[in-house]
Amino acid sequence: MNTKKISYLGLLIALAFVLSYVEALLPISIGIPGMKIGLANLVVMVALYTIGSKNAFMLSVVRVLLVSLTFGNFAMMLYSMAGALLSFVVMFVAKRSKKFSITGVSVLGGVFHNVGQIIVAIFVLETSKLVYYLPVLIIVGTITGMVIGLVAGMIIKRIGGWKDICYGSKSSM
Amino acid sequence: MKKNDVILIASLLIICAISLLAIKLWQKQSTTDKSYVRVEVDGKVYGTYPLNEERTEKIQFENGSYNVLVIKDGKADITEASCPDQICVRHMPIHYSDESIVCLPNKLTVTVVGGQENEIDATTN
């Protein structure tokens, strides 16, 4: 990993961190646990398509650690980590299968982020009643995932992959 | 967007909309006048309160955190909580059977239990 790659990854982590904070500031909560717009997933998506799955995975984990240590508590970290990991695995598999475009991958990521959090909550709280929240969470995840996917697609088209980032073969804007 | 994406999005939305409707209908049906709310902390029952009498209950935890449960007009609501995310406070008041309010930081759940379920329990006991 050369200096340019390290600084690029650092930049993305910072971006994901800030977006998580912005999301925490938005008062859109409708009282359903585990609901997220997933702004930070935008960065993970861009990373997944530009700098590879290994780096994107690292980015996702470091983001959750940073955000929950700064703004949350241990319980929050557990939920976020479950959501982030499950959503990453699903996005990785979906991308590998080549059956979906960026939008489809992002939708799956958004949906499974919410599903992962609810699954952990069911185990922590030992109440299966939370399953009733799943339909709403999946609908929200689908819609936000669609928007995030469309935006991510636009960004990815413009910044290219590792090569473009490190050697600047795409003319700077 | 590929064709698969459209299929994925459409099927997710349709399946969820249908199950949402089904859940709502079923919840409405299984609610009776004898409904009560059950408050659980960390999976253990903390207390049960009937929905047809008004009351305010402050649920205090050992570590100093708390949730305030208010029952009014046959609806249960959490009006105050010490947790940072306040998701439980923003939740709409609950009334129908099996609706619940959850406070993840305090590991607290408030669930409406319909009168019918209670009868089934009583007969099987």
GROMACS .gro file of C-alpha atoms in nm:
model
  298
    1MET     CA    1   0.000   0.000   0.000
    2ASN     CA    2   0.163   0.322  -0.105
    3THR     CA    3   0.115   0.663   0.045
    4LYS     CA    4  -0.150   0.766  -0.203
    5LYS     CA    5  -0.359   0.460  -0.128
    6ILE     CA    6  -0.327   0.513   0.246
    7SER     CA    7  -0.429   0.876   0.223
    8TYR     CA    8  -0.720   0.792  -0.007
    9LEU     CA    9  -0.849   0.530   0.234
   10GLY     CA   10  -0.805   0.776   0.522
   11LEU     CA   11  -1.000   1.034   0.328
   12LEU     CA   12  -1.286   0.791   0.269
   13ILE     CA   13  -1.294   0.689   0.637
   14ALA     CA   14  -1.314   1.054   0.737
   15LEU     CA   15  -1.593   1.107   0.487
   16ALA     CA   16  -1.789   0.807   0.614
   17PHE     CA   17  -1.737   0.931   0.971
   18VAL     CA   18  -1.871   1.276   0.889
   19LEU     CA   19  -2.169   1.135   0.699
   20SER     CA   20  -2.257   0.915   0.996
   21TYR     CA   21  -2.250   1.225   1.213
   22VAL     CA   22  -2.466   1.422   0.970
   23GLU     CA   23  -2.713   1.136   0.971
   24ALA     CA   24  -2.724   1.138   1.350
   25LEU     CA   25  -2.808   1.508   1.337
   26LEU     CA   26  -3.105   1.464   1.102
   27PRO     CA   27  -3.425   1.445   1.306
   28ILE     CA   28  -3.605   1.200   1.080
   29SER     CA   29  -3.643   0.920   1.330
   30ILE     CA   30  -3.997   0.783   1.333
   31GLY     CA   31  -3.937   0.572   1.639
   32ILE     CA   32  -3.844   0.247   1.477
   33PRO     CA   33  -3.526   0.092   1.614
   34GLY     CA   34  -3.261   0.012   1.358
   35MET     CA   35  -3.382   0.257   1.096
   36LYS     CA   36  -3.104   0.436   0.911
   37ILE     CA   37  -3.077   0.632   0.588
   38GLY     CA   38  -2.734   0.484   0.546
   39LEU     CA   39  -2.553   0.791   0.417
   40ALA     CA   40  -2.222   0.632   0.519
   41ASN     CA   41  -2.307   0.336   0.299
   42LEU     CA   42  -2.250   0.572   0.008
   43VAL     CA   43  -1.881   0.579   0.094
   44VAL     CA   44  -1.866   0.202   0.143
   45MET     CA   45  -2.029   0.155  -0.197
   46VAL     CA   46  -1.781   0.388  -0.365
   47ALA     CA   47  -1.494   0.206  -0.194
   48LEU     CA   48  -1.629  -0.135  -0.293
   49TYR     CA   49  -1.635  -0.036  -0.660
   50THR     CA   50  -1.314   0.167  -0.672
   51ILE     CA   51  -1.056   0.029  -0.431
   52GLY     CA   52  -1.165  -0.331  -0.384
   53SER     CA   53  -1.356  -0.533  -0.129
   54LYS     CA   54  -1.071  -0.577   0.122
   55ASN     CA   55  -1.025  -0.203   0.165
   56ALA     CA   56  -1.399  -0.141   0.162
   57PHE     CA   57  -1.438  -0.396   0.441
   58MET     CA   58  -1.171  -0.225   0.650
   59LEU     CA   59  -1.336   0.109   0.590
   60SER     CA   60  -1.672  -0.026   0.704
   61VAL     CA   61  -1.535  -0.176   1.026
   62VAL     CA   62  -1.323   0.127   1.117
   63ARG     CA   63  -1.617   0.358   1.055
   64VAL     CA   64  -1.845   0.164   1.292
   65LEU     CA   65  -1.574   0.158   1.561
   66LEU     CA   66  -1.508   0.530   1.529
   67VAL     CA   67  -1.872   0.635   1.521
   68SER     CA   68  -1.985   0.421   1.813
   69LEU     CA   69  -1.685   0.517   2.026
   70THR     CA   70  -1.748   0.885   1.959
   71PHE     CA   71  -2.126   0.917   1.965
   72GLY     CA   72  -2.261   0.595   2.108
   73ASN     CA   73  -2.210   0.324   2.361
   74PHE     CA   74  -2.120  -0.043   2.358
   75ALA     CA   75  -2.474  -0.159   2.284
   76MET     CA   76  -2.490   0.073   1.984
   77MET     CA   77  -2.162  -0.064   1.856
   78LEU     CA   78  -2.303  -0.416   1.866
   79TYR     CA   79  -2.605  -0.319   1.657
   80SER     CA   80  -2.411  -0.109   1.409
   81MET     CA   81  -2.143  -0.373   1.368
   82ALA     CA   82  -2.401  -0.646   1.301
   83GLY     CA   83  -2.574  -0.426   1.046
   84ALA     CA   84  -2.251  -0.319   0.880
   85LEU     CA   85  -2.106  -0.671   0.859
   86LEU     CA   86  -2.422  -0.837   0.730
   87SER     CA   87  -2.480  -0.561   0.479
   88PHE     CA   88  -2.118  -0.578   0.362
   89VAL     CA   89  -2.125  -0.955   0.312
   90VAL     CA   90  -2.450  -0.932   0.115
   91MET     CA   91  -2.319  -0.644  -0.099
   92PHE     CA   92  -1.995  -0.834  -0.163
   93VAL     CA   93  -2.180  -1.148  -0.275
   94ALA     CA   94  -2.427  -0.948  -0.483
   95LYS     CA   95  -2.146  -0.764  -0.659
   96ARG     CA   96  -1.955  -1.090  -0.718
   97SER     CA   97  -2.261  -1.257  -0.871
   98LYS     CA   98  -2.269  -0.980  -1.134
   99LYS     CA   99  -2.648  -1.013  -1.142
  100PHE     CA  100  -2.712  -0.663  -1.010
  101SER     CA  101  -2.594  -0.315  -1.100
  102ILE     CA  102  -2.471  -0.067  -0.840
  103THR     CA  103  -2.830   0.024  -0.753
  104GLY     CA  104  -2.930  -0.335  -0.682
  105VAL     CA  105  -2.621  -0.395  -0.469
  106SER     CA  106  -2.692  -0.078  -0.273
  107VAL     CA  107  -3.056  -0.175  -0.217
  108LEU     CA  108  -2.948  -0.512  -0.079
  109GLY     CA  109  -2.691  -0.339   0.141
  110GLY     CA  110  -2.948  -0.097   0.279
  111VAL     CA  111  -3.204  -0.368   0.346
  112PHE     CA  112  -2.963  -0.605   0.516
  113HIS     CA  113  -2.811  -0.329   0.729
  114ASN     CA  114  -3.152  -0.281   0.887
  115VAL     CA  115  -3.223  -0.653   0.903
  116GLY     CA  116  -2.889  -0.724   1.075
  117GLN     CA  117  -2.960  -0.467   1.345
  118ILE     CA  118  -3.305  -0.607   1.413
  119ILE     CA  119  -3.170  -0.962   1.436
  120VAL     CA  120  -2.919  -0.858   1.701
  121ALA     CA  121  -3.189  -0.662   1.884
  122ILE     CA  122  -3.413  -0.969   1.888
  123PHE     CA  123  -3.136  -1.169   2.055
  124VAL     CA  124  -3.030  -0.896   2.298
  125LEU     CA  125  -3.384  -0.811   2.408
  126GLU     CA  126  -3.506  -1.170   2.378
  127THR     CA  127  -3.828  -1.059   2.215
  128SER     CA  128  -3.946  -1.187   1.880
  129LYS     CA  129  -4.200  -0.903   1.862
  130LEU     CA  130  -3.943  -0.692   1.681
  131VAL     CA  131  -4.004  -0.903   1.369
  132TYR     CA  132  -4.311  -0.683   1.312
  133TYR     CA  133  -4.079  -0.394   1.233
  134LEU     CA  134  -3.914  -0.584   0.948
  135PRO     CA  135  -4.155  -0.488   0.667
  136VAL     CA  136  -4.120  -0.116   0.743
  137LEU     CA  137  -3.744  -0.147   0.779
  138ILE     CA  138  -3.711  -0.333   0.449
  139ILE     CA  139  -3.923  -0.074   0.267
  140VAL     CA  140  -3.715   0.210   0.409
  141GLY     CA  141  -3.393   0.022   0.331
  142THR     CA  142  -3.504  -0.036  -0.027
  143ILE     CA  143  -3.587   0.327  -0.093
  144THR     CA  144  -3.275   0.473   0.071
  145GLY     CA  145  -3.065   0.202  -0.091
  146MET     CA  146  -3.199   0.303  -0.431
  147VAL     CA  147  -3.111   0.669  -0.381
  148ILE     CA  148  -2.767   0.588  -0.236
  149GLY     CA  149  -2.703   0.347  -0.523
  150LEU     CA  150  -2.787   0.604  -0.790
  151VAL     CA  151  -2.562   0.865  -0.628
  152ALA     CA  152  -2.282   0.611  -0.577
  153GLY     CA  153  -2.304   0.518  -0.944
  154MET     CA  154  -2.251   0.880  -1.047
  155ILE     CA  155  -1.953   0.917  -0.814
  156ILE     CA  156  -1.791   0.590  -0.919
  157LYS     CA  157  -1.816   0.684  -1.287
  158ARG     CA  158  -1.619   0.999  -1.215
  159ILE     CA  159  -1.340   0.879  -0.987
  160GLY     CA  160  -1.248   0.545  -1.146
  161GLY     CA  161  -1.039   0.276  -0.976
  162TRP     CA  162  -0.708   0.250  -0.788
  163LYS     CA  163  -0.507   0.320  -1.102
  164ASP     CA  164  -0.687   0.645  -1.172
  165ILE     CA  165  -0.657   0.751  -0.812
  166CYS     CA  166  -0.284   0.675  -0.785
  167TYR     CA  167  -0.164   0.784  -1.127
  168GLY     CA  168  -0.430   1.030  -1.224
  169SER     CA  169  -0.495   0.881  -1.568
  170LYS     CA  170  -0.838   1.040  -1.560
  171SER     CA  171  -0.793   1.411  -1.608
  172SER     CA  172  -0.854   1.599  -1.287
  173MET     CA  173  -1.175   1.794  -1.283
  174MET     CA  174  -3.022  -0.010  -1.355
  175LYS     CA  175  -3.043  -0.366  -1.476
  176LYS     CA  176  -3.363  -0.566  -1.512
  177ASN     CA  177  -3.269  -0.768  -1.203
  178ASP     CA  178  -3.252  -0.450  -0.997
  179VAL     CA  179  -3.605  -0.354  -1.093
  180ILE     CA  180  -3.732  -0.704  -1.011
  181LEU     CA  181  -3.552  -0.697  -0.676
  182ILE     CA  182  -3.685  -0.355  -0.576
  183ALA     CA  183  -4.041  -0.423  -0.691
  184SER     CA  184  -4.063  -0.761  -0.520
  185LEU     CA  185  -3.917  -0.627  -0.193
  186LEU     CA  186  -4.166  -0.340  -0.188
  187ILE     CA  187  -4.467  -0.555  -0.278
  188ILE     CA  188  -4.390  -0.834  -0.030
  189CYS     CA  189  -4.333  -0.587   0.251
  190ALA     CA  190  -4.642  -0.382   0.176
  191ILE     CA  191  -4.858  -0.696   0.181
  192SER     CA  192  -4.709  -0.831   0.503
  193LEU     CA  193  -4.739  -0.488   0.662
  194LEU     CA  194  -5.109  -0.479   0.580
  195ALA     CA  195  -5.160  -0.834   0.704
  196ILE     CA  196  -4.982  -0.759   1.032
  197LYS     CA  197  -5.187  -0.442   1.089
  198LEU     CA  198  -5.516  -0.621   1.021
  199TRP     CA  199  -5.427  -0.911   1.245
  200GLN     CA  200  -5.318  -0.677   1.523
  201LYS     CA  201  -5.644  -0.484   1.500
  202GLN     CA  202  -5.847  -0.805   1.518
  203SER     CA  203  -5.671  -0.948   1.819
  204THR     CA  204  -5.710  -0.633   2.028
  205THR     CA  205  -5.985  -0.632   2.290
  206ASP     CA  206  -6.092  -0.404   2.573
  207LYS     CA  207  -5.892  -0.613   2.814
  208SER     CA  208  -5.556  -0.532   2.655
  209TYR     CA  209  -5.267  -0.448   2.881
  210VAL     CA  210  -4.905  -0.348   2.830
  211ARG     CA  211  -4.619  -0.561   2.944
  212VAL     CA  212  -4.292  -0.391   3.027
  213GLU     CA  213  -3.985  -0.608   2.993
  214VAL     CA  214  -3.630  -0.521   3.091
  215ASP     CA  215  -3.350  -0.733   2.949
  216GLY     CA  216  -3.598  -1.009   2.860
  217LYS     CA  217  -3.750  -1.025   3.209
  218VAL     CA  218  -4.100  -0.900   3.289
  219TYR     CA  219  -4.084  -0.577   3.489
  220GLY     CA  220  -4.456  -0.518   3.521
  221THR     CA  221  -4.793  -0.523   3.345
  222TYR     CA  222  -5.034  -0.231   3.332
  223PRO     CA  223  -5.392  -0.234   3.197
  224LEU     CA  224  -5.454   0.002   2.905
  225ASN     CA  225  -5.797   0.114   3.023
  226GLU     CA  226  -5.677   0.311   3.324
  227GLU     CA  227  -5.458   0.618   3.308
  228ARG     CA  228  -5.126   0.610   3.483
  229THR     CA  229  -4.769   0.733   3.470
  230GLU     CA  230  -4.493   0.496   3.558
  231LYS     CA  231  -4.127   0.586   3.588
  232ILE     CA  232  -3.909   0.285   3.521
  233GLN     CA  233  -3.582   0.342   3.700
  234PHE     CA  234  -3.268   0.138   3.641
  235GLU     CA  235  -2.977   0.071   3.874
  236ASN     CA  236  -2.733   0.268   3.660
  237GLY     CA  237  -2.943   0.583   3.685
  238SER     CA  238  -3.112   0.566   3.346
  239TYR     CA  239  -3.490   0.573   3.323
  240ASN     CA  240  -3.795   0.560   3.094
  241VAL     CA  241  -4.128   0.724   3.168
  242LEU     CA  242  -4.430   0.525   3.054
  243VAL     CA  243  -4.761   0.708   3.022
  244ILE     CA  244  -5.092   0.530   2.966
  245LYS     CA  245  -5.365   0.762   2.848
  246ASP     CA  246  -5.683   0.722   2.639
  247GLY     CA  247  -5.614   0.351   2.601
  248LYS     CA  248  -5.273   0.414   2.452
  249ALA     CA  249  -4.927   0.358   2.595
  250ASP     CA  250  -4.643   0.594   2.519
  251ILE     CA  251  -4.293   0.666   2.642
  252THR     CA  252  -4.269   1.038   2.701
  253GLU     CA  253  -3.925   1.070   2.856
  254ALA     CA  254  -3.607   0.866   2.855
  255SER     CA  255  -3.246   0.905   2.953
  256CYS     CA  256  -3.110   0.730   2.644
  257PRO     CA  257  -2.914   0.931   2.386
  258ASP     CA  258  -3.107   0.833   2.073
  259GLN     CA  259  -3.462   0.905   2.202
  260ILE     CA  260  -3.608   0.660   1.951
  261CYS     CA  261  -3.854   0.531   2.210
  262VAL     CA  262  -3.976   0.883   2.287
  263ARG     CA  263  -4.043   0.961   1.920
  264HIS     CA  264  -4.232   0.637   1.875
  265MET     CA  265  -4.604   0.683   1.827
  266PRO     CA  266  -4.829   0.573   2.116
  267ILE     CA  267  -4.917   0.204   2.090
  268HIS     CA  268  -5.264   0.059   2.121
  269TYR     CA  269  -5.306  -0.259   1.915
  270SER     CA  270  -5.207  -0.608   2.020
  271ASP     CA  271  -4.838  -0.692   1.975
  272GLU     CA  272  -4.735  -0.336   1.895
  273SER     CA  273  -4.423  -0.247   2.086
  274ILE     CA  274  -4.194   0.038   2.178
  275VAL     CA  275  -3.831  -0.050   2.221
  276CYS     CA  276  -3.550   0.132   2.396
  277LEU     CA  277  -3.233  -0.042   2.288
  278PRO     CA  278  -2.989   0.145   2.517
  279ASN     CA  279  -3.193   0.056   2.827
  280LYS     CA  280  -3.287  -0.292   2.697
  281LEU     CA  281  -3.651  -0.207   2.760
  282THR     CA  282  -3.953  -0.321   2.562
  283VAL     CA  283  -4.314  -0.217   2.608
  284THR     CA  284  -4.557  -0.452   2.434
  285VAL     CA  285  -4.935  -0.444   2.407
  286VAL     CA  286  -5.087  -0.779   2.493
  287GLY     CA  287  -5.437  -0.831   2.357
  288GLY     CA  288  -5.710  -0.968   2.579
  289GLN     CA  289  -5.759  -1.270   2.356
  290GLU     CA  290  -5.405  -1.396   2.396
  291ASN     CA  291  -5.451  -1.375   2.767
  292GLU     CA  292  -5.753  -1.607   2.755
  293ILE     CA  293  -5.560  -1.866   2.553
  294ASP     CA  294  -5.285  -1.857   2.812
  295ALA     CA  295  -5.537  -1.902   3.089
  296THR     CA  296  -5.695  -2.209   2.933
  297THR     CA  297  -5.366  -2.380   2.860
  298ASN     CA  298  -5.235  -2.325   3.210
   0.00000   0.00000   0.00000
